[in-house]
CSV table of C-alpha atoms in Angstrom, one decimal:
chain,number,residue,atom,x,y,z
N,253,MET,CA,15.5,-26.3,-86.3
N,254,ARG,CA,17.4,-28.1,-89.2
N,255,THR,CA,19.6,-25.1,-90.0
N,256,PRO,CA,22.6,-24.5,-87.7
N,257,LEU,CA,21.6,-20.8,-87.1
N,258,ALA,CA,18.1,-21.8,-85.9
N,259,TRP,CA,19.7,-24.3,-83.5
N,260,ASP,CA,22.2,-21.7,-82.3
N,261,LEU,CA,19.2,-19.4,-81.5
N,262,LEU,CA,17.6,-22.2,-79.5
N,263,LEU,CA,20.8,-22.6,-77.5
N,264,ALA,CA,20.9,-18.8,-76.9
N,265,ALA,CA,17.3,-18.9,-75.7
N,266,LEU,CA,18.0,-21.7,-73.3
N,267,THR,CA,21.1,-19.9,-72.0
N,268,GLY,CA,19.0,-16.7,-71.6
N,269,VAL,CA,16.4,-18.5,-69.6
N,270,TRP,CA,18.9,-20.0,-67.2
N,271,SER,CA,20.5,-16.6,-66.8
N,272,PHE,CA,17.3,-14.8,-66.1
N,273,VAL,CA,16.2,-17.3,-63.5
N,274,PHE,CA,19.5,-17.2,-61.6
N,275,ILE,CA,19.6,-13.4,-61.7
N,276,ARG,CA,16.0,-13.0,-60.8
N,277,LEU,CA,16.1,-15.4,-57.8
N,278,PHE,CA,19.6,-14.6,-56.4
N,279,ALA,CA,19.9,-10.8,-57.0
N,280,PRO,CA,21.7,-8.8,-55.8
N,281,GLY,CA,24.0,-11.8,-55.0
N,282,ARG,CA,25.2,-13.5,-51.8
N,283,MET,CA,28.2,-12.2,-49.9
N,284,ASN,CA,30.4,-12.9,-46.9
N,285,VAL,CA,32.8,-10.7,-44.9
N,286,ASP,CA,35.4,-10.6,-47.8
N,287,ILE,CA,32.8,-9.6,-50.4
N,288,ALA,CA,31.3,-7.0,-48.0
N,289,ASP,CA,34.7,-5.4,-47.7
N,290,GLN,CA,35.0,-5.2,-51.4
N,291,TYR,CA,31.5,-3.8,-51.8
N,292,GLN,CA,32.3,-1.0,-49.4
N,293,GLN,CA,35.4,-0.1,-51.4
N,294,ALA,CA,33.4,-0.2,-54.6
N,295,THR,CA,30.9,2.3,-53.2
N,296,GLY,CA,33.6,4.5,-51.6
N,297,THR,CA,32.5,3.8,-48.1
N,298,ILE,CA,36.0,2.7,-47.0
N,299,PRO,CA,39.4,3.3,-48.5
N,300,PHE,CA,40.9,0.8,-51.1
N,301,THR,CA,43.3,-1.8,-49.8
N,302,ASP,CA,45.2,-4.6,-51.5
N,303,TRP,CA,43.9,-7.2,-49.1
N,304,HIS,CA,41.4,-8.0,-51.7
N,305,ALA,CA,41.9,-7.3,-55.4
N,306,PRO,CA,41.3,-3.5,-56.0
N,307,VAL,CA,40.5,-4.3,-59.7
N,308,MET,CA,37.4,-6.2,-58.6
N,309,SER,CA,36.2,-3.3,-56.5
N,310,VAL,CA,36.7,-1.0,-59.4
N,311,VAL,CA,34.9,-3.2,-61.9
N,312,TRP,CA,32.1,-3.5,-59.4
N,313,GLY,CA,32.0,0.2,-58.8
N,314,LEU,CA,31.6,1.2,-62.4
N,315,PRO,CA,28.2,-0.4,-63.1
N,316,ILE,CA,27.0,0.7,-59.7
N,317,THR,CA,27.8,4.3,-60.7
N,318,VAL,CA,26.0,3.8,-64.0
N,319,THR,CA,23.0,1.8,-62.9
N,320,GLY,CA,22.8,2.5,-59.2
N,321,ARG,CA,22.2,-1.2,-58.6
N,322,PRO,CA,24.7,-3.2,-56.5
N,323,GLY,CA,23.5,-6.4,-58.0
N,324,SER,CA,25.2,-5.4,-61.3
N,325,LEU,CA,28.2,-7.6,-60.4
N,326,LEU,CA,26.0,-10.7,-60.2
N,327,VAL,CA,24.6,-9.8,-63.6
N,328,LEU,CA,28.1,-9.5,-65.0
N,329,GLN,CA,29.1,-12.8,-63.4
N,330,VAL,CA,26.2,-14.7,-64.8
N,331,VAL,CA,26.5,-13.1,-68.3
N,332,MET,CA,30.2,-14.0,-68.6
N,333,LEU,CA,29.5,-17.7,-67.8
N,334,ALA,CA,26.4,-17.7,-70.0
N,335,ALA,CA,28.5,-16.4,-72.9
N,336,ALA,CA,31.1,-19.1,-72.4
N,337,ALA,CA,28.4,-21.8,-72.1
N,338,LEU,CA,26.7,-20.6,-75.3
N,339,ILE,CA,29.9,-20.5,-77.3
N,340,ILE,CA,30.7,-24.0,-76.2
N,341,GLY,CA,27.3,-25.2,-77.3
N,342,VAL,CA,27.5,-23.4,-80.7
N,343,ILE,CA,31.0,-24.7,-81.6
N,344,ILE,CA,29.8,-28.2,-80.7
N,345,ASN,CA,26.8,-27.8,-82.9
N,346,ARG,CA,28.9,-26.4,-85.8
N,347,ARG,CA,31.6,-29.1,-85.6
N,348,GLY,CA,29.1,-31.9,-86.4
N,349,ALA,CA,28.4,-33.5,-83.0
N,350,PRO,CA,24.9,-34.7,-82.2
N,351,ARG,CA,22.8,-31.7,-81.3
N,352,TRP,CA,21.8,-33.1,-77.9
N,353,ILE,CA,25.5,-32.8,-76.9
N,354,SER,CA,25.4,-29.1,-77.9
N,355,LEU,CA,22.6,-28.6,-75.4
N,356,LEU,CA,25.1,-29.6,-72.6
N,357,GLY,CA,26.9,-26.3,-73.2
N,358,PRO,CA,24.1,-24.2,-71.7
N,359,VAL,CA,23.3,-26.9,-69.3
N,360,THR,CA,26.8,-26.7,-67.8
N,361,MET,CA,26.0,-23.5,-66.0
N,362,ALA,CA,23.0,-25.2,-64.3
N,363,THR,CA,24.9,-28.1,-62.9
N,364,PRO,CA,24.7,-28.2,-59.1
N,365,TRP,CA,28.5,-27.7,-58.6
N,366,VAL,CA,28.6,-24.8,-61.0
N,367,LEU,CA,25.4,-23.2,-59.6
N,368,SER,CA,26.6,-23.6,-56.0
N,369,GLN,CA,29.1,-20.8,-56.3
N,370,LEU,CA,27.7,-18.8,-59.3
N,371,THR,CA,25.3,-16.9,-57.1
N,372,THR,CA,27.9,-15.7,-54.5
N,373,LEU,CA,30.1,-12.8,-55.5
N,374,TRP,CA,33.4,-14.5,-54.7
N,375,LYS,CA,36.5,-13.3,-56.4
N,376,ASP,CA,37.1,-17.0,-57.1
N,377,THR,CA,33.9,-17.1,-59.1
N,378,GLN,CA,34.8,-13.9,-60.9
N,379,MET,CA,38.2,-15.5,-61.8
N,380,ALA,CA,36.6,-18.8,-63.0
N,381,VAL,CA,34.0,-17.3,-65.3
N,382,ALA,CA,36.6,-14.9,-66.8
N,383,LEU,CA,38.9,-17.8,-67.5
N,384,ALA,CA,36.1,-19.9,-69.0
N,385,LEU,CA,35.0,-17.1,-71.3
N,386,ALA,CA,38.6,-16.4,-72.3
N,387,VAL,CA,39.2,-20.0,-73.3
N,388,ALA,CA,35.9,-20.1,-75.2
N,389,LEU,CA,36.9,-17.0,-77.2
N,390,LEU,CA,40.4,-18.4,-78.0
N,391,ALA,CA,38.7,-21.6,-79.2
N,392,VAL,CA,36.7,-19.5,-81.7
N,393,THR,CA,39.8,-17.8,-83.0
N,394,ARG,CA,41.3,-21.3,-83.5
N,395,MET,CA,38.4,-22.7,-85.4
N,396,VAL,CA,36.9,-19.7,-87.3
N,397,PRO,CA,38.9,-17.7,-89.8
N,398,ARG,CA,39.3,-13.9,-89.5
N,399,THR,CA,38.3,-13.7,-85.8
N,400,TRP,CA,41.6,-12.2,-84.5
N,401,VAL,CA,39.6,-9.4,-82.9
N,402,LEU,CA,38.5,-11.8,-80.2
N,403,TRP,CA,42.0,-12.0,-78.9
N,404,LEU,CA,41.5,-8.6,-77.3
N,405,PRO,CA,38.6,-9.4,-75.0
N,406,ALA,CA,40.2,-12.8,-74.3
N,407,LEU,CA,43.4,-11.1,-73.1
N,408,VAL,CA,41.4,-8.5,-71.0
N,409,LEU,CA,39.6,-11.4,-69.3
N,410,LEU,CA,42.9,-13.2,-68.6
N,411,VAL,CA,44.3,-10.0,-67.1
N,412,TYR,CA,41.2,-9.6,-65.0
N,413,ALA,CA,41.3,-13.2,-63.8
N,414,LEU,CA,45.0,-12.7,-62.7
N,415,GLY,CA,44.1,-9.4,-61.1
N,416,VAL,CA,41.3,-10.8,-58.9
N,417,ARG,CA,43.4,-13.8,-57.7
N,418,LYS,CA,47.1,-13.9,-58.0
N,419,ASN,CA,47.3,-17.7,-57.8
N,420,ALA,CA,45.4,-17.7,-61.1
N,421,VAL,CA,48.8,-17.7,-62.6
N,422,PHE,CA,48.9,-21.5,-62.1
N,423,ALA,CA,45.7,-21.9,-64.2
N,424,LEU,CA,47.0,-19.3,-66.8
N,425,VAL,CA,50.2,-21.2,-67.8
N,426,PRO,CA,48.4,-23.9,-69.7
N,427,ILE,CA,46.0,-21.3,-71.2
N,428,ALA,CA,49.0,-19.4,-72.4
N,429,VAL,CA,50.4,-22.5,-74.1
N,430,TYR,CA,47.0,-23.0,-75.7
N,431,GLY,CA,47.1,-19.4,-76.9
N,432,ALA,CA,50.5,-20.0,-78.5
N,433,PHE,CA,49.1,-23.1,-80.1
N,434,CYS,CA,46.2,-21.1,-81.6
N,435,LEU,CA,48.6,-18.4,-82.8
N,436,ARG,CA,50.9,-20.9,-84.5
N,437,GLY,CA,47.9,-22.7,-86.1
N,438,ARG,CA,46.6,-19.4,-87.5
N,439,LEU,CA,50.0,-18.4,-88.8
N,440,ARG,CA,50.3,-21.7,-90.6
N,441,SER,CA,46.8,-21.0,-92.2
N,442,VAL,CA,47.8,-17.6,-93.3
N,443,MET,CA,51.1,-18.8,-94.8
N,444,ARG,CA,49.3,-21.6,-96.7
N,445,GLY,CA,46.6,-19.3,-98.1
N,446,GLY,CA,43.8,-20.0,-95.5
N,447,PRO,CA,41.1,-22.6,-95.6
N,448,ARG,CA,39.7,-21.2,-98.8
N,449,GLY,CA,42.8,-20.1,-100.5
N,450,ARG,CA,42.4,-16.4,-99.6
N,451,GLY,CA,44.0,-16.1,-96.1
N,452,GLY,CA,47.4,-15.1,-97.5
N,453,GLY,CA,46.4,-13.0,-100.4
N,454,ARG,CA,48.8,-10.2,-99.6
N,455,LEU,CA,51.8,-12.5,-99.2
N,456,ARG,CA,53.0,-13.4,-102.7
N,457,GLY,CA,55.8,-15.4,-104.3
N,458,GLY,CA,59.0,-16.2,-102.5
N,459,LEU,CA,58.1,-14.2,-99.4
N,460,ARG,CA,55.0,-16.2,-98.8
N,461,GLY,CA,56.8,-19.5,-99.5
N,462,GLY,CA,59.7,-18.6,-97.3
N,463,LEU,CA,57.5,-17.6,-94.4
N,464,ARG,CA,55.4,-20.8,-94.8
N,465,THR,CA,58.6,-22.9,-94.6
N,466,ALA,CA,59.8,-21.0,-91.6
N,467,VAL,CA,56.5,-21.5,-89.7
N,468,ASP,CA,56.3,-25.2,-90.6
N,469,ARG,CA,60.0,-25.9,-89.5
N,470,ALA,CA,60.0,-23.6,-86.5
N,471,PRO,CA,61.7,-25.5,-83.6
N,472,ARG,CA,59.9,-26.2,-80.4
N,473,TRP,CA,61.6,-23.2,-78.6
N,474,CYS,CA,59.7,-20.9,-80.9
N,475,PHE,CA,56.4,-22.4,-79.7
N,476,ALA,CA,57.7,-22.0,-76.1
N,477,GLY,CA,58.6,-18.4,-76.9
N,478,LEU,CA,55.0,-17.7,-78.0
N,479,SER,CA,53.7,-19.2,-74.8
N,480,VAL,CA,56.1,-17.0,-72.8
N,481,LEU,CA,54.9,-14.0,-74.8
N,482,VAL,CA,51.3,-14.6,-73.9
N,483,ILE,CA,52.1,-15.0,-70.2
N,484,CYS,CA,54.2,-11.8,-70.3
N,485,VAL,CA,51.4,-9.8,-72.0
N,486,VAL,CA,48.9,-11.0,-69.4
N,487,GLY,CA,51.3,-10.3,-66.6
N,488,PHE,CA,52.2,-6.9,-67.9
N,489,GLY,CA,48.6,-6.1,-68.3
N,490,SER,CA,47.8,-7.1,-64.7
N,491,VAL,CA,50.7,-5.0,-63.3
N,492,ALA,CA,49.7,-2.0,-65.5
N,493,THR,CA,46.1,-2.3,-64.4
N,494,GLU,CA,47.2,-2.2,-60.7
N,495,LYS,CA,49.4,0.8,-61.4
N,496,LEU,CA,46.6,2.6,-63.2
N,497,ILE,CA,44.2,2.0,-60.3
N,498,GLU,CA,46.8,3.2,-57.7
N,499,SER,CA,47.3,6.3,-59.8
N,500,ARG,CA,43.6,7.1,-59.5
N,501,VAL,CA,42.8,6.0,-56.0
N,502,ASP,CA,44.8,5.6,-52.8
N,503,VAL,CA,45.4,1.9,-52.2
N,504,GLU,CA,46.6,0.9,-48.7
N,505,HIS,CA,49.1,-2.0,-48.8
N,506,ASN,CA,48.2,-4.4,-46.0
N,507,GLY,CA,50.5,-7.3,-46.8
N,508,GLN,CA,48.0,-10.2,-47.0
N,509,ILE,CA,50.8,-12.6,-47.7
N,510,SER,CA,51.6,-12.3,-44.0
N,511,GLN,CA,48.7,-14.7,-43.4
N,512,ILE,CA,50.7,-17.5,-45.2
N,513,PHE,CA,53.9,-16.6,-43.3
N,514,LEU,CA,51.9,-16.7,-40.0
N,515,ASP,CA,50.5,-20.1,-40.6
N,516,ASP,CA,53.8,-21.6,-41.7
N,517,VAL,CA,55.6,-20.3,-38.7
N,518,MET,CA,52.9,-21.1,-36.2
N,519,PHE,CA,52.4,-24.7,-37.2
N,520,SER,CA,55.7,-25.9,-38.6
N,521,VAL,CA,58.2,-24.2,-36.2
N,522,PRO,CA,58.5,-26.0,-32.9
N,523,GLU,CA,58.2,-24.0,-29.7
N,524,SER,CA,61.9,-24.4,-28.8
N,525,ARG,CA,63.1,-23.0,-32.2
N,526,LEU,CA,60.5,-20.2,-32.0
N,527,GLN,CA,61.6,-19.0,-28.6
N,528,SER,CA,65.3,-19.2,-29.5
N,529,SER,CA,64.9,-17.1,-32.6
N,530,ASP,CA,65.8,-13.4,-32.6
N,531,ALA,CA,62.2,-12.2,-33.4
N,532,PRO,CA,60.7,-9.6,-31.0
N,533,ARG,CA,59.4,-11.1,-27.7
N,534,GLU,CA,55.9,-9.8,-28.3
N,535,LEU,CA,55.6,-11.5,-31.7
N,536,LYS,CA,56.9,-14.8,-30.3
N,537,ASP,CA,54.6,-14.8,-27.3
N,538,HIS,CA,51.6,-13.9,-29.5
N,539,ILE,CA,52.4,-16.8,-31.9
N,540,SER,CA,52.8,-19.2,-29.1
N,541,SER,CA,49.6,-18.4,-27.3
N,542,ALA,CA,47.6,-18.2,-30.5
N,543,ARG,CA,48.9,-21.7,-31.5
N,544,ASP,CA,47.6,-23.1,-28.3
N,545,THR,CA,44.2,-21.6,-29.0
N,546,CYS,CA,44.1,-23.0,-32.5
N,547,LEU,CA,45.2,-26.5,-31.3
N,548,ASP,CA,42.5,-26.4,-28.7
N,549,LYS,CA,40.0,-25.7,-31.5
N,550,GLY,CA,41.4,-28.6,-33.6
N,551,VAL,CA,42.6,-26.4,-36.5
N,552,ILE,CA,46.1,-25.9,-37.9
N,553,TRP,CA,45.2,-23.3,-40.7
N,554,ASP,CA,44.0,-19.8,-41.2
N,555,ALA,CA,45.4,-18.6,-37.9
N,556,TYR,CA,44.7,-15.0,-38.7
N,557,TRP,CA,41.0,-15.6,-38.4
N,558,ASN,CA,40.9,-18.6,-36.1
N,559,CYS,CA,43.1,-17.7,-33.2
N,560,TYR,CA,45.6,-14.9,-33.8
N,561,GLY,CA,43.1,-12.1,-33.3
N,562,ARG,CA,43.5,-10.7,-36.8
N,563,GLY,CA,45.8,-7.7,-37.3
N,564,ASP,CA,47.2,-4.9,-35.3
N,565,THR,CA,43.8,-3.3,-34.6
N,566,GLY,CA,41.9,-6.5,-34.2
N,567,ARG,CA,39.6,-5.5,-37.1
N,568,ALA,CA,39.1,-7.7,-40.1
N,569,PHE,CA,41.7,-7.2,-42.9
N,570,SER,CA,43.9,-5.0,-40.7
N,571,PRO,CA,47.6,-5.8,-41.3
N,572,VAL,CA,49.5,-8.1,-39.1
N,573,GLU,CA,51.9,-6.5,-36.7
N,574,TYR,CA,55.7,-7.0,-37.1
N,575,GLN,CA,55.3,-8.0,-40.8
N,576,ASP,CA,59.0,-7.6,-41.5
N,577,ASP,CA,60.0,-9.6,-38.5
N,578,LEU,CA,57.5,-12.3,-39.4
N,579,LYS,CA,58.9,-12.5,-42.9
N,580,HIS,CA,62.4,-12.7,-41.5
N,581,LEU,CA,61.3,-15.5,-39.1
N,582,TRP,CA,59.7,-17.4,-42.0
N,583,LEU,CA,62.9,-17.1,-44.0
N,584,LYS,CA,65.1,-18.2,-41.1
N,585,GLU,CA,63.0,-20.9,-39.5
N,586,VAL,CA,60.7,-22.3,-42.2
N,587,VAL,CA,62.7,-22.2,-45.4
N,588,THR,CA,65.8,-23.6,-43.7
N,589,HIS,CA,63.7,-26.6,-42.4
N,590,PRO,CA,62.0,-28.0,-45.5
N,591,VAL,CA,61.0,-31.3,-43.9
N,592,SER,CA,58.9,-29.7,-41.2
N,593,TYR,CA,57.4,-27.3,-43.8
N,594,LEU,CA,56.5,-30.1,-46.2
N,595,GLU,CA,54.9,-32.1,-43.4
N,596,TYR,CA,52.7,-29.1,-42.4
N,597,ARG,CA,51.7,-28.1,-45.9
N,598,SER,CA,51.0,-31.7,-46.8
N,599,ALA,CA,48.6,-31.9,-43.8
N,600,VAL,CA,46.7,-28.8,-44.8
N,601,PHE,CA,46.6,-29.7,-48.4
N,602,SER,CA,45.3,-33.2,-47.7
N,603,TYR,CA,42.6,-31.6,-45.6
N,604,TYR,CA,41.6,-29.4,-48.5
N,605,PHE,CA,42.1,-32.1,-51.1
N,606,PHE,CA,39.8,-34.7,-49.5
N,607,SER,CA,37.1,-32.5,-47.9
N,608,SER,CA,35.0,-29.4,-48.6
N,609,LYS,CA,32.5,-27.0,-47.1
N,610,LEU,CA,30.5,-23.9,-48.0
N,611,GLU,CA,29.2,-25.7,-51.1
N,612,TYR,CA,26.2,-23.4,-51.0
N,613,TRP,CA,25.8,-19.9,-49.4
N,614,GLU,CA,22.4,-19.5,-47.9
N,615,ALA,CA,20.4,-16.2,-47.7
N,616,ASP,CA,20.4,-16.6,-43.9
N,617,TRP,CA,24.2,-16.3,-43.9
N,618,ASP,CA,24.1,-12.8,-45.2
N,619,GLY,CA,24.7,-11.1,-41.9
N,620,ASP,CA,27.8,-9.4,-43.3
N,621,ALA,CA,25.6,-8.0,-46.1
N,622,GLU,CA,23.2,-6.5,-43.6
N,623,LYS,CA,26.0,-4.8,-41.7
N,624,VAL,CA,27.1,-2.9,-44.8
N,625,GLY,CA,23.6,-2.1,-46.0
N,626,TYR,CA,23.5,-4.6,-48.8
N,627,GLU,CA,20.1,-5.8,-49.9
N,628,ALA,CA,19.3,-9.3,-48.7
N,629,GLY,CA,18.6,-12.0,-51.3
N,630,SER,CA,15.4,-13.9,-51.6
N,631,VAL,CA,15.0,-17.0,-49.4
N,632,LYS,CA,12.8,-18.5,-52.1
N,633,ALA,CA,15.9,-19.3,-54.1
N,634,ASP,CA,17.1,-21.5,-51.2
N,635,PHE,CA,13.8,-23.5,-51.2
N,636,ILE,CA,14.2,-24.0,-55.0
N,637,PHE,CA,17.9,-24.7,-55.4
N,638,ARG,CA,19.3,-25.7,-52.0
N,639,PRO,CA,17.6,-29.2,-52.2
N,640,TYR,CA,18.9,-29.5,-55.8
N,641,VAL,CA,22.5,-28.8,-54.7
N,642,ASP,CA,22.2,-30.9,-51.5
N,643,ALA,CA,20.8,-33.8,-53.5
N,644,LEU,CA,24.4,-34.5,-54.5
N,645,GLY,CA,25.1,-35.4,-50.9
N,646,THR,CA,24.5,-38.9,-52.3
N,647,PHE,CA,27.6,-38.3,-54.4
N,648,PRO,CA,29.8,-36.1,-52.2
N,649,MET,CA,32.8,-36.6,-54.4
N,650,LEU,CA,31.4,-34.1,-56.8
N,651,PHE,CA,32.4,-31.3,-54.4
N,652,LYS,CA,35.9,-32.7,-53.6
N,653,PRO,CA,39.1,-31.6,-55.2
N,654,TRP,CA,40.4,-35.2,-55.5
N,655,PHE,CA,37.5,-36.1,-57.8
N,656,TRP,CA,38.1,-33.2,-60.2
N,657,THR,CA,41.8,-34.0,-60.1
N,658,LEU,CA,41.1,-37.6,-61.1
N,659,VAL,CA,38.7,-36.7,-63.9
N,660,ALA,CA,41.1,-34.0,-65.2
N,661,ALA,CA,44.0,-36.5,-65.2
N,662,VAL,CA,42.0,-39.1,-67.1
N,663,LEU,CA,41.0,-36.4,-69.7
N,664,VAL,CA,44.6,-35.4,-70.2
N,665,GLY,CA,45.6,-39.1,-70.7
N,666,LEU,CA,42.8,-39.5,-73.3
N,667,ALA,CA,44.0,-36.4,-75.1
N,668,VAL,CA,47.6,-37.6,-75.2
N,669,ARG,CA,46.5,-41.0,-76.5
N,670,ALA,CA,44.3,-39.3,-79.1
N,671,ARG,CA,47.2,-37.1,-80.3
N,672,ARG,CA,49.4,-40.1,-80.7
N,673,ARG,CA,46.7,-42.0,-82.6
N,674,ASP,CA,45.9,-39.0,-84.9
N,675,GLU,CA,49.5,-38.4,-85.8
N,676,THR,CA,49.3,-41.6,-87.8
N,677,VAL,CA,46.4,-40.2,-89.9
N,678,PRO,CA,47.7,-37.4,-92.2
N,679,GLY,CA,44.4,-35.6,-92.7
N,680,ILE,CA,43.6,-35.5,-89.0
N,681,ARG,CA,47.2,-34.5,-88.1
N,682,SER,CA,47.1,-31.5,-90.4
N,683,ALA,CA,43.7,-30.5,-89.2
N,684,THR,CA,44.7,-30.8,-85.6
N,685,ALA,CA,47.9,-28.9,-86.0
N,686,SER,CA,46.5,-26.0,-88.0
N,687,GLY,CA,43.2,-25.8,-86.2
N,688,ILE,CA,41.4,-24.6,-89.3
N,689,ALA,CA,37.8,-25.5,-90.1
N,690,SER,CA,36.7,-26.7,-93.5
N,691,GLY,CA,33.7,-24.5,-93.4
N,692,PRO,CA,31.1,-22.9,-91.2
N,693,SER,CA,29.3,-26.1,-90.6
N,694,VAL,CA,30.0,-29.8,-90.9
N,695,SER,CA,27.3,-32.4,-91.2
N,696,PRO,CA,27.7,-35.5,-89.1
N,697,SER,CA,27.1,-37.6,-92.2
N,698,ALA,CA,29.9,-35.9,-94.2
N,699,GLY,CA,32.5,-38.5,-93.3
N,700,SER,CA,35.1,-37.2,-95.8
N,701,LYS,CA,34.9,-33.6,-94.5
N,702,LEU,CA,35.2,-34.6,-90.8
N,703,SER,CA,38.8,-35.7,-91.4
N,704,HIS,CA,39.7,-32.0,-91.9
N,705,THR,CA,37.6,-30.7,-89.1
N,706,PRO,CA,39.6,-29.4,-86.1
N,707,THR,CA,39.3,-31.7,-83.0
N,708,PHE,CA,38.4,-30.6,-79.5
N,709,TRP,CA,41.4,-32.3,-78.0
N,710,PRO,CA,43.4,-29.0,-77.6
N,711,GLU,CA,40.5,-27.5,-75.6
N,712,VAL,CA,40.1,-30.6,-73.6
N,713,THR,CA,43.8,-30.6,-72.8
N,714,VAL,CA,44.0,-27.0,-71.8
N,715,LEU,CA,41.0,-27.0,-69.6
N,716,ALA,CA,42.0,-30.3,-67.8
N,717,THR,CA,45.6,-29.2,-67.4
N,718,SER,CA,44.6,-25.8,-66.1
N,719,ALA,CA,42.4,-27.5,-63.5
N,720,LEU,CA,45.3,-29.7,-62.4
N,721,CYS,CA,47.8,-26.9,-62.2
N,722,TYR,CA,45.4,-24.7,-60.2
N,723,ILE,CA,44.8,-27.4,-57.6
N,724,VAL,CA,48.4,-28.3,-57.3
N,725,GLY,CA,49.2,-24.6,-57.0
N,726,TYR,CA,47.3,-24.4,-53.8
N,727,PHE,CA,49.8,-26.6,-51.9
N,728,PRO,CA,51.9,-23.8,-50.4
N,729,ILE,CA,49.0,-21.3,-49.8
N,730,VAL,CA,45.7,-23.1,-49.2
N,731,PRO,CA,44.1,-21.7,-46.0
N,732,ALA,CA,40.9,-23.8,-45.8
N,733,ASN,CA,38.7,-26.3,-47.6
N,734,HIS,CA,36.1,-24.0,-49.1
N,735,PHE,CA,34.7,-25.3,-52.3
N,736,ARG,CA,35.2,-21.9,-53.9
N,737,TYR,CA,38.9,-22.8,-54.2
N,738,THR,CA,37.9,-25.7,-56.4
N,739,TYR,CA,35.4,-23.8,-58.5
N,740,TRP,CA,37.6,-23.2,-61.5
N,741,PRO,CA,38.8,-26.9,-61.6
N,742,ALA,CA,35.1,-28.1,-61.4
N,743,LEU,CA,34.0,-25.7,-64.1
N,744,ALA,CA,36.9,-26.3,-66.4
N,745,VAL,CA,36.7,-30.1,-66.1
N,746,THR,CA,32.9,-30.0,-66.7
N,747,VAL,CA,33.4,-28.1,-69.9
N,748,ALA,CA,36.3,-30.4,-70.9
N,749,PHE,CA,34.1,-33.4,-70.3
N,750,VAL,CA,31.4,-32.0,-72.6
N,751,LEU,CA,33.9,-31.3,-75.3
N,752,TRP,CA,35.4,-34.8,-74.9
N,753,LEU,CA,31.9,-36.3,-75.3
N,754,ALA,CA,31.3,-34.2,-78.4
N,755,GLN,CA,34.7,-35.3,-79.8
N,756,LEU,CA,33.9,-39.0,-79.0
N,757,ARG,CA,30.6,-38.8,-81.0
N,758,ILE,CA,32.3,-37.0,-83.9
N,759,GLN,CA,35.0,-39.7,-84.0
N,760,ARG,CA,32.3,-42.3,-84.1
N,761,VAL,CA,30.6,-40.6,-87.0
N,762,ARG,CA,34.0,-40.5,-88.8
N,763,ASN,CA,34.6,-44.2,-88.2
N,764,ILE,CA,31.1,-45.2,-89.6
N,765,GLY,CA,30.8,-42.6,-92.3
N,766,PRO,CA,31.0,-43.3,-96.0
């Protein structure tokens, strides 16, 4: 166990055990009505629609075709998170932190708040594990020379994350900036000849010197341009993927965004303004009567499901009638009255921000799975893990968005403070800026080498900032207080905290080293 490789293998074994246990007990995965609809699309039982992301149905359908097992999506979901957790553990081990901290990488996927959604096939979970693995791969490209090839799977994962949830764009912006940071650091390394003097072997003489000077003196807008480039690549990839899917299968456009318009109109537009508008009489009467039903139930959100009667046919995921008129009503009566709109959205966001539900999906709730012929999961898993998750009822804040927002803000503050402090130390500054490792492994006792080891502050910053942006991005769209909407912030902040702890221990070794 003294060699880094042996310890890495131990981390891999621990991660493999967790993954096997989760897959064994929760296969083929828990589902609700949304997931059941996507499963039917994946198996060709019903036509494709854009109410839910077609890319997830396609990704689910491919392994079903190959293996014949519907639980293949759960396997993919667990494996992606396991890969991210293992990479985090390995890089902590190789950066010189105490080995017990590297164990927290694999343990991350077994924390109650991470496990609570990992076993359900939410598109939110798919997005979160894809983002986590993408950031982990980008971290490897920053720290390990000649790992450019990992950019390809990282970009594919980012495209997939954006494809399964459009609001992932809020989480992607900080990741794109981080990607630009990694690119700039690697370019600096190449221009300077790499960590061992070989990285720029093909760039000789004045050309190499000129490029090095250009990279070092590049203004901030060049860095911003790299960030925009990463965002554009991911956005173009997402659009191209959608077009490719639509070219192969017929995708019905149901206009899911009408749900948001419906909520805003129903609960922020007074009855007098609604009735005096030029919208069709049937639409106005339907909104008015549905609003009374929702208010009687004590809810002011998710009207499509709670009181409106769903779409034109009354079936789940059927498009709302009068979509164009509803959009026109939203533009005329909601956008032009921002105070009423902000009051309503503040009320809904506050409800989401300070409360939560559906922290754990029980096997007994799989009625929607039975309706579509999906195999029921084992109830034994509930007896094993439900008490484990519920035990955190003593600390309910661990499932609340406000808690993860607070921790993320603290981590960002610590990262900013560390950057300002490290800028006064030349060795640390250069290592942080370039992001280049001094070798494959750094011993905690090698105090002189640690000053040239890249810190984890960039990763802490991107994960915490991504969590903050994602939560704030729910202000205009959040429909309920499900914990799945907070899953990515909880996962990102958990990983960021582990990296912060590792960096803290590394810094302590640096301070007391010879």
